């Protein structure tokens, strides 16, 4: 897949922000807040979505009016799942014998995360044409891998 100018600009912004964050971390000896990094990733996601879906001016507003609240729910579900995983990890590391409740919480959070993604994807179908919807599904399935490649 060839990169166009929008993609290159988004990549440059992301890499510059990561470089800045790394330099700041070395200066401050503390990591950049997770929320700021997540916001930068979401900004890149939105720029790539506009490019991949070839949204027209009138579609951009309609698409993001539907997408943003659904994506926010996905991100919250992901945070809940990550928090549950971290809690279980601590219990396992501390050799806590009472891990079943944490296992149950993580399994529930994982199901909620998958459900939020499915709901987001299903809601986008009414906003996009068939070809755009197909491109959207492919984009969402591959975005994390592409992001990792861009960072390496």
JSON list of C-alpha atoms in Angstrom, two decimals:
[
{"chain": "A", "resi": 1, "resn": "UNK", "atom": "CA", "xyz": [0.00, 0.00, 0.00]},
{"chain": "A", "resi": 2, "resn": "UNK", "atom": "CA", "xyz": [1.57, 3.29, -1.09]},
{"chain": "A", "resi": 3, "resn": "UNK", "atom": "CA", "xyz": [1.67, 6.14, 1.39]},
{"chain": "A", "resi": 4, "resn": "UNK", "atom": "CA", "xyz": [0.18, 9.43, 0.29]},
{"chain": "A", "resi": 5, "resn": "UNK", "atom": "CA", "xyz": [1.08, 12.86, 1.64]},
{"chain": "A", "resi": 6, "resn": "UNK", "atom": "CA", "xyz": [-1.57, 12.80, 4.41]},
{"chain": "A", "resi": 7, "resn": "UNK", "atom": "CA", "xyz": [-0.26, 9.49, 5.68]},
{"chain": "A", "resi": 8, "resn": "UNK", "atom": "CA", "xyz": [3.32, 10.70, 5.60]},
{"chain": "A", "resi": 9, "resn": "UNK", "atom": "CA", "xyz": [2.38, 13.86, 7.49]},
{"chain": "A", "resi": 10, "resn": "UNK", "atom": "CA", "xyz": [0.50, 11.83, 10.12]},
{"chain": "A", "resi": 11, "resn": "UNK", "atom": "CA", "xyz": [3.46, 9.49, 10.47]},
{"chain": "A", "resi": 12, "resn": "UNK", "atom": "CA", "xyz": [5.87, 12.41, 10.81]},
{"chain": "A", "resi": 13, "resn": "UNK", "atom": "CA", "xyz": [3.69, 14.01, 13.51]},
{"chain": "A", "resi": 14, "resn": "UNK", "atom": "CA", "xyz": [3.42, 10.73, 15.41]},
{"chain": "A", "resi": 15, "resn": "UNK", "atom": "CA", "xyz": [7.15, 10.04, 15.22]},
{"chain": "A", "resi": 16, "resn": "UNK", "atom": "CA", "xyz": [8.00, 13.60, 16.24]},
{"chain": "A", "resi": 17, "resn": "UNK", "atom": "CA", "xyz": [5.68, 13.39, 19.21]},
{"chain": "A", "resi": 18, "resn": "UNK", "atom": "CA", "xyz": [7.18, 10.07, 20.28]},
{"chain": "A", "resi": 19, "resn": "UNK", "atom": "CA", "xyz": [10.69, 11.48, 19.93]},
{"chain": "A", "resi": 20, "resn": "UNK", "atom": "CA", "xyz": [9.64, 14.50, 21.99]},
{"chain": "A", "resi": 21, "resn": "UNK", "atom": "CA", "xyz": [8.02, 12.26, 24.58]},
{"chain": "A", "resi": 22, "resn": "UNK", "atom": "CA", "xyz": [11.15, 10.12, 24.80]},
{"chain": "A", "resi": 23, "resn": "UNK", "atom": "CA", "xyz": [13.37, 13.18, 25.19]},
{"chain": "A", "resi": 24, "resn": "UNK", "atom": "CA", "xyz": [11.01, 14.59, 27.82]},
{"chain": "A", "resi": 25, "resn": "UNK", "atom": "CA", "xyz": [10.98, 11.25, 29.62]},
{"chain": "A", "resi": 26, "resn": "UNK", "atom": "CA", "xyz": [14.78, 11.24, 29.74]},
{"chain": "A", "resi": 27, "resn": "UNK", "atom": "CA", "xyz": [14.71, 14.81, 31.10]},
{"chain": "A", "resi": 28, "resn": "UNK", "atom": "CA", "xyz": [11.91, 14.26, 33.61]},
{"chain": "A", "resi": 29, "resn": "UNK", "atom": "CA", "xyz": [12.55, 10.55, 34.31]},
{"chain": "A", "resi": 30, "resn": "UNK", "atom": "CA", "xyz": [8.83, 9.92, 34.20]},
{"chain": "A", "resi": 31, "resn": "UNK", "atom": "CA", "xyz": [6.69, 8.51, 31.40]},
{"chain": "A", "resi": 32, "resn": "UNK", "atom": "CA", "xyz": [4.32, 10.68, 29.40]},
{"chain": "A", "resi": 33, "resn": "UNK", "atom": "CA", "xyz": [0.72, 10.27, 30.54]},
{"chain": "A", "resi": 34, "resn": "UNK", "atom": "CA", "xyz": [-1.05, 7.41, 28.80]},
{"chain": "A", "resi": 35, "resn": "UNK", "atom": "CA", "xyz": [-3.91, 9.69, 27.79]},
{"chain": "A", "resi": 36, "resn": "UNK", "atom": "CA", "xyz": [-1.69, 11.99, 25.74]},
{"chain": "A", "resi": 37, "resn": "UNK", "atom": "CA", "xyz": [-0.14, 9.10, 23.86]},
{"chain": "A", "resi": 38, "resn": "UNK", "atom": "CA", "xyz": [-3.57, 7.58, 23.29]},
{"chain": "A", "resi": 39, "resn": "UNK", "atom": "CA", "xyz": [-4.87, 10.91, 21.94]},
{"chain": "A", "resi": 40, "resn": "UNK", "atom": "CA", "xyz": [-1.99, 11.09, 19.46]},
{"chain": "A", "resi": 41, "resn": "UNK", "atom": "CA", "xyz": [-2.71, 7.57, 18.29]},
{"chain": "A", "resi": 42, "resn": "UNK", "atom": "CA", "xyz": [-6.39, 8.43, 17.87]},
{"chain": "A", "resi": 43, "resn": "UNK", "atom": "CA", "xyz": [-5.47, 11.53, 15.85]},
{"chain": "A", "resi": 44, "resn": "UNK", "atom": "CA", "xyz": [-3.42, 9.38, 13.50]},
{"chain": "A", "resi": 45, "resn": "UNK", "atom": "CA", "xyz": [-6.27, 6.84, 13.34]},
{"chain": "A", "resi": 46, "resn": "UNK", "atom": "CA", "xyz": [-8.73, 9.56, 12.30]},
{"chain": "A", "resi": 47, "resn": "UNK", "atom": "CA", "xyz": [-6.42, 10.99, 9.65]},
{"chain": "A", "resi": 48, "resn": "UNK", "atom": "CA", "xyz": [-5.83, 7.53, 8.22]},
{"chain": "A", "resi": 49, "resn": "UNK", "atom": "CA", "xyz": [-9.55, 6.76, 8.29]},
{"chain": "A", "resi": 50, "resn": "UNK", "atom": "CA", "xyz": [-10.36, 9.91, 6.30]},
{"chain": "A", "resi": 51, "resn": "UNK", "atom": "CA", "xyz": [-7.75, 8.91, 3.75]},
{"chain": "A", "resi": 52, "resn": "UNK", "atom": "CA", "xyz": [-8.60, 5.20, 3.52]},
{"chain": "A", "resi": 53, "resn": "UNK", "atom": "CA", "xyz": [-12.35, 5.80, 3.35]},
{"chain": "A", "resi": 54, "resn": "UNK", "atom": "CA", "xyz": [-12.01, 8.74, 0.97]},
{"chain": "A", "resi": 55, "resn": "UNK", "atom": "CA", "xyz": [-14.68, 10.60, 2.88]},
{"chain": "A", "resi": 56, "resn": "UNK", "atom": "CA", "xyz": [-16.31, 13.53, 1.14]},
{"chain": "A", "resi": 57, "resn": "UNK", "atom": "CA", "xyz": [-16.80, 16.80, 3.03]},
{"chain": "A", "resi": 58, "resn": "UNK", "atom": "CA", "xyz": [-20.40, 16.03, 4.00]},
{"chain": "A", "resi": 59, "resn": "UNK", "atom": "CA", "xyz": [-19.47, 12.47, 5.04]},
{"chain": "A", "resi": 60, "resn": "UNK", "atom": "CA", "xyz": [-16.65, 13.51, 7.38]},
{"chain": "A", "resi": 61, "resn": "UNK", "atom": "CA", "xyz": [-18.94, 15.17, 9.91]},
{"chain": "A", "resi": 62, "resn": "UNK", "atom": "CA", "xyz": [-21.57, 12.43, 9.73]},
{"chain": "A", "resi": 63, "resn": "UNK", "atom": "CA", "xyz": [-18.96, 9.67, 10.03]},
{"chain": "A", "resi": 64, "resn": "UNK", "atom": "CA", "xyz": [-17.14, 11.12, 13.02]},
{"chain": "A", "resi": 65, "resn": "UNK", "atom": "CA", "xyz": [-20.39, 12.06, 14.77]},
{"chain": "A", "resi": 66, "resn": "UNK", "atom": "CA", "xyz": [-21.20, 8.34, 14.73]},
{"chain": "A", "resi": 67, "resn": "UNK", "atom": "CA", "xyz": [-17.65, 7.03, 15.15]},
{"chain": "A", "resi": 68, "resn": "UNK", "atom": "CA", "xyz": [-16.30, 9.16, 18.02]},
{"chain": "A", "resi": 69, "resn": "UNK", "atom": "CA", "xyz": [-18.70, 8.04, 20.78]},
{"chain": "A", "resi": 70, "resn": "UNK", "atom": "CA", "xyz": [-18.39, 4.41, 19.69]},
{"chain": "A", "resi": 71, "resn": "UNK", "atom": "CA", "xyz": [-14.59, 4.62, 19.63]},
{"chain": "A", "resi": 72, "resn": "UNK", "atom": "CA", "xyz": [-14.63, 6.26, 23.05]},
{"chain": "A", "resi": 73, "resn": "UNK", "atom": "CA", "xyz": [-16.58, 3.25, 24.35]},
{"chain": "A", "resi": 74, "resn": "UNK", "atom": "CA", "xyz": [-14.03, 0.89, 22.75]},
{"chain": "A", "resi": 75, "resn": "UNK", "atom": "CA", "xyz": [-11.14, 2.77, 24.35]},
{"chain": "A", "resi": 76, "resn": "UNK", "atom": "CA", "xyz": [-12.82, 2.70, 27.77]},
{"chain": "A", "resi": 77, "resn": "UNK", "atom": "CA", "xyz": [-13.50, -1.02, 27.44]},
{"chain": "A", "resi": 78, "resn": "UNK", "atom": "CA", "xyz": [-9.85, -1.54, 26.45]},
{"chain": "A", "resi": 79, "resn": "UNK", "atom": "CA", "xyz": [-8.70, 0.44, 29.51]},
{"chain": "A", "resi": 80, "resn": "UNK", "atom": "CA", "xyz": [-10.95, -1.66, 31.75]},
{"chain": "A", "resi": 81, "resn": "UNK", "atom": "CA", "xyz": [-9.52, -4.84, 30.23]},
{"chain": "A", "resi": 82, "resn": "UNK", "atom": "CA", "xyz": [-5.93, -3.60, 30.65]},
{"chain": "A", "resi": 83, "resn": "UNK", "atom": "CA", "xyz": [-6.62, -2.62, 34.27]},
{"chain": "A", "resi": 84, "resn": "UNK", "atom": "CA", "xyz": [-8.13, -6.05, 34.99]},
{"chain": "A", "resi": 85, "resn": "UNK", "atom": "CA", "xyz": [-5.13, -7.75, 33.39]},
{"chain": "A", "resi": 86, "resn": "UNK", "atom": "CA", "xyz": [-2.73, -5.67, 35.47]},
{"chain": "A", "resi": 87, "resn": "UNK", "atom": "CA", "xyz": [-4.62, -6.51, 38.66]},
{"chain": "A", "resi": 88, "resn": "UNK", "atom": "CA", "xyz": [-4.49, -10.22, 37.84]},
{"chain": "A", "resi": 89, "resn": "UNK", "atom": "CA", "xyz": [-0.80, -9.94, 36.97]},
{"chain": "A", "resi": 90, "resn": "UNK", "atom": "CA", "xyz": [-0.07, -8.36, 40.37]},
{"chain": "A", "resi": 91, "resn": "UNK", "atom": "CA", "xyz": [-1.99, -11.12, 42.16]},
{"chain": "A", "resi": 92, "resn": "UNK", "atom": "CA", "xyz": [-0.08, -13.78, 40.25]},
{"chain": "A", "resi": 93, "resn": "UNK", "atom": "CA", "xyz": [3.25, -12.06, 40.93]},
{"chain": "A", "resi": 94, "resn": "UNK", "atom": "CA", "xyz": [2.45, -11.70, 44.63]},
{"chain": "A", "resi": 95, "resn": "UNK", "atom": "CA", "xyz": [1.45, -15.38, 44.73]},
{"chain": "A", "resi": 96, "resn": "UNK", "atom": "CA", "xyz": [-2.03, -14.45, 45.90]},
{"chain": "A", "resi": 97, "resn": "UNK", "atom": "CA", "xyz": [-4.09, -17.61, 46.24]},
{"chain": "A", "resi": 98, "resn": "UNK", "atom": "CA", "xyz": [-7.37, -15.77, 45.57]},
{"chain": "A", "resi": 99, "resn": "UNK", "atom": "CA", "xyz": [-7.08, -15.19, 41.83]},
{"chain": "A", "resi": 100, "resn": "UNK", "atom": "CA", "xyz": [-10.38, -16.58, 40.54]},
{"chain": "A", "resi": 101, "resn": "UNK", "atom": "CA", "xyz": [-12.31, -13.33, 41.04]},
{"chain": "A", "resi": 102, "resn": "UNK", "atom": "CA", "xyz": [-9.63, -11.44, 39.09]},
{"chain": "A", "resi": 103, "resn": "UNK", "atom": "CA", "xyz": [-9.74, -14.08, 36.33]},
{"chain": "A", "resi": 104, "resn": "UNK", "atom": "CA", "xyz": [-13.51, -13.64, 36.13]},
{"chain": "A", "resi": 105, "resn": "UNK", "atom": "CA", "xyz": [-13.20, -9.84, 35.99]},
{"chain": "A", "resi": 106, "resn": "UNK", "atom": "CA", "xyz": [-10.62, -10.05, 33.19]},
{"chain": "A", "resi": 107, "resn": "UNK", "atom": "CA", "xyz": [-12.75, -12.47, 31.19]},
{"chain": "A", "resi": 108, "resn": "UNK", "atom": "CA", "xyz": [-15.78, -10.20, 31.58]},
{"chain": "A", "resi": 109, "resn": "UNK", "atom": "CA", "xyz": [-13.75, -7.12, 30.61]},
{"chain": "A", "resi": 110, "resn": "UNK", "atom": "CA", "xyz": [-12.41, -8.95, 27.54]},
{"chain": "A", "resi": 111, "resn": "UNK", "atom": "CA", "xyz": [-15.95, -9.84, 26.44]},
{"chain": "A", "resi": 112, "resn": "UNK", "atom": "CA", "xyz": [-17.05, -6.22, 26.97]},
{"chain": "A", "resi": 113, "resn": "UNK", "atom": "CA", "xyz": [-14.11, -5.00, 24.87]},
{"chain": "A", "resi": 114, "resn": "UNK", "atom": "CA", "xyz": [-14.99, -7.33, 21.99]},
{"chain": "A", "resi": 115, "resn": "UNK", "atom": "CA", "xyz": [-18.65, -6.35, 22.25]},
{"chain": "A", "resi": 116, "resn": "UNK", "atom": "CA", "xyz": [-17.78, -2.63, 22.10]},
{"chain": "A", "resi": 117, "resn": "UNK", "atom": "CA", "xyz": [-15.69, -3.21, 18.96]},
{"chain": "A", "resi": 118, "resn": "UNK", "atom": "CA", "xyz": [-18.46, -5.23, 17.32]},
{"chain": "A", "resi": 119, "resn": "UNK", "atom": "CA", "xyz": [-21.03, -2.55, 18.14]},
{"chain": "A", "resi": 120, "resn": "UNK", "atom": "CA", "xyz": [-18.78, 0.23, 16.80]},
{"chain": "A", "resi": 121, "resn": "UNK", "atom": "CA", "xyz": [-18.18, -1.67, 13.59]},
{"chain": "A", "resi": 122, "resn": "UNK", "atom": "CA", "xyz": [-21.86, -2.50, 13.12]},
{"chain": "A", "resi": 123, "resn": "UNK", "atom": "CA", "xyz": [-22.89, 1.13, 13.65]},
{"chain": "A", "resi": 124, "resn": "UNK", "atom": "CA", "xyz": [-20.49, 2.32, 10.97]},
{"chain": "A", "resi": 125, "resn": "UNK", "atom": "CA", "xyz": [-22.32, 0.23, 8.36]},
{"chain": "A", "resi": 126, "resn": "UNK", "atom": "CA", "xyz": [-25.24, 2.69, 8.28]},
{"chain": "A", "resi": 127, "resn": "UNK", "atom": "CA", "xyz": [-22.89, 5.66, 7.73]},
{"chain": "A", "resi": 128, "resn": "UNK", "atom": "CA", "xyz": [-20.71, 4.23, 4.96]},
{"chain": "A", "resi": 129, "resn": "UNK", "atom": "CA", "xyz": [-21.31, 2.79, 1.51]},
{"chain": "A", "resi": 130, "resn": "UNK", "atom": "CA", "xyz": [-20.59, -0.92, 0.97]},
{"chain": "A", "resi": 131, "resn": "UNK", "atom": "CA", "xyz": [-17.08, -0.40, -0.42]},
{"chain": "A", "resi": 132, "resn": "UNK", "atom": "CA", "xyz": [-16.22, 2.14, 2.27]},
{"chain": "A", "resi": 133, "resn": "UNK", "atom": "CA", "xyz": [-17.53, -0.19, 4.96]},
{"chain": "A", "resi": 134, "resn": "UNK", "atom": "CA", "xyz": [-15.36, -3.01, 3.65]},
{"chain": "A", "resi": 135, "resn": "UNK", "atom": "CA", "xyz": [-12.34, -0.69, 3.65]},
{"chain": "A", "resi": 136, "resn": "UNK", "atom": "CA", "xyz": [-13.25, 0.42, 7.17]},
{"chain": "A", "resi": 137, "resn": "UNK", "atom": "CA", "xyz": [-13.34, -3.16, 8.47]},
{"chain": "A", "resi": 138, "resn": "UNK", "atom": "CA", "xyz": [-9.97, -3.94, 6.89]},
{"chain": "A", "resi": 139, "resn": "UNK", "atom": "CA", "xyz": [-8.53, -0.72, 8.35]},
{"chain": "A", "resi": 140, "resn": "UNK", "atom": "CA", "xyz": [-9.75, -1.51, 11.88]},
{"chain": "A", "resi": 141, "resn": "UNK", "atom": "CA", "xyz": [-8.46, -5.07, 11.64]},
{"chain": "A", "resi": 142, "resn": "UNK", "atom": "CA", "xyz": [-4.98, -3.94, 10.57]},
{"chain": "A", "resi": 143, "resn": "UNK", "atom": "CA", "xyz": [-4.48, -0.55, 12.26]},
{"chain": "A", "resi": 144, "resn": "UNK", "atom": "CA", "xyz": [-2.56, -1.80, 15.31]},
{"chain": "A", "resi": 145, "resn": "UNK", "atom": "CA", "xyz": [-0.16, -3.78, 13.13]},
{"chain": "A", "resi": 146, "resn": "UNK", "atom": "CA", "xyz": [0.36, -0.81, 10.82]},
{"chain": "A", "resi": 147, "resn": "UNK", "atom": "CA", "xyz": [0.93, 1.48, 13.79]},
{"chain": "A", "resi": 148, "resn": "UNK", "atom": "CA", "xyz": [3.58, -0.89, 15.13]},
{"chain": "A", "resi": 149, "resn": "UNK", "atom": "CA", "xyz": [5.29, -0.96, 11.72]},
{"chain": "A", "resi": 150, "resn": "UNK", "atom": "CA", "xyz": [5.25, 2.83, 11.53]},
{"chain": "A", "resi": 151, "resn": "UNK", "atom": "CA", "xyz": [6.95, 3.06, 14.92]},
{"chain": "A", "resi": 152, "resn": "UNK", "atom": "CA", "xyz": [9.68, 0.53, 14.13]}
]
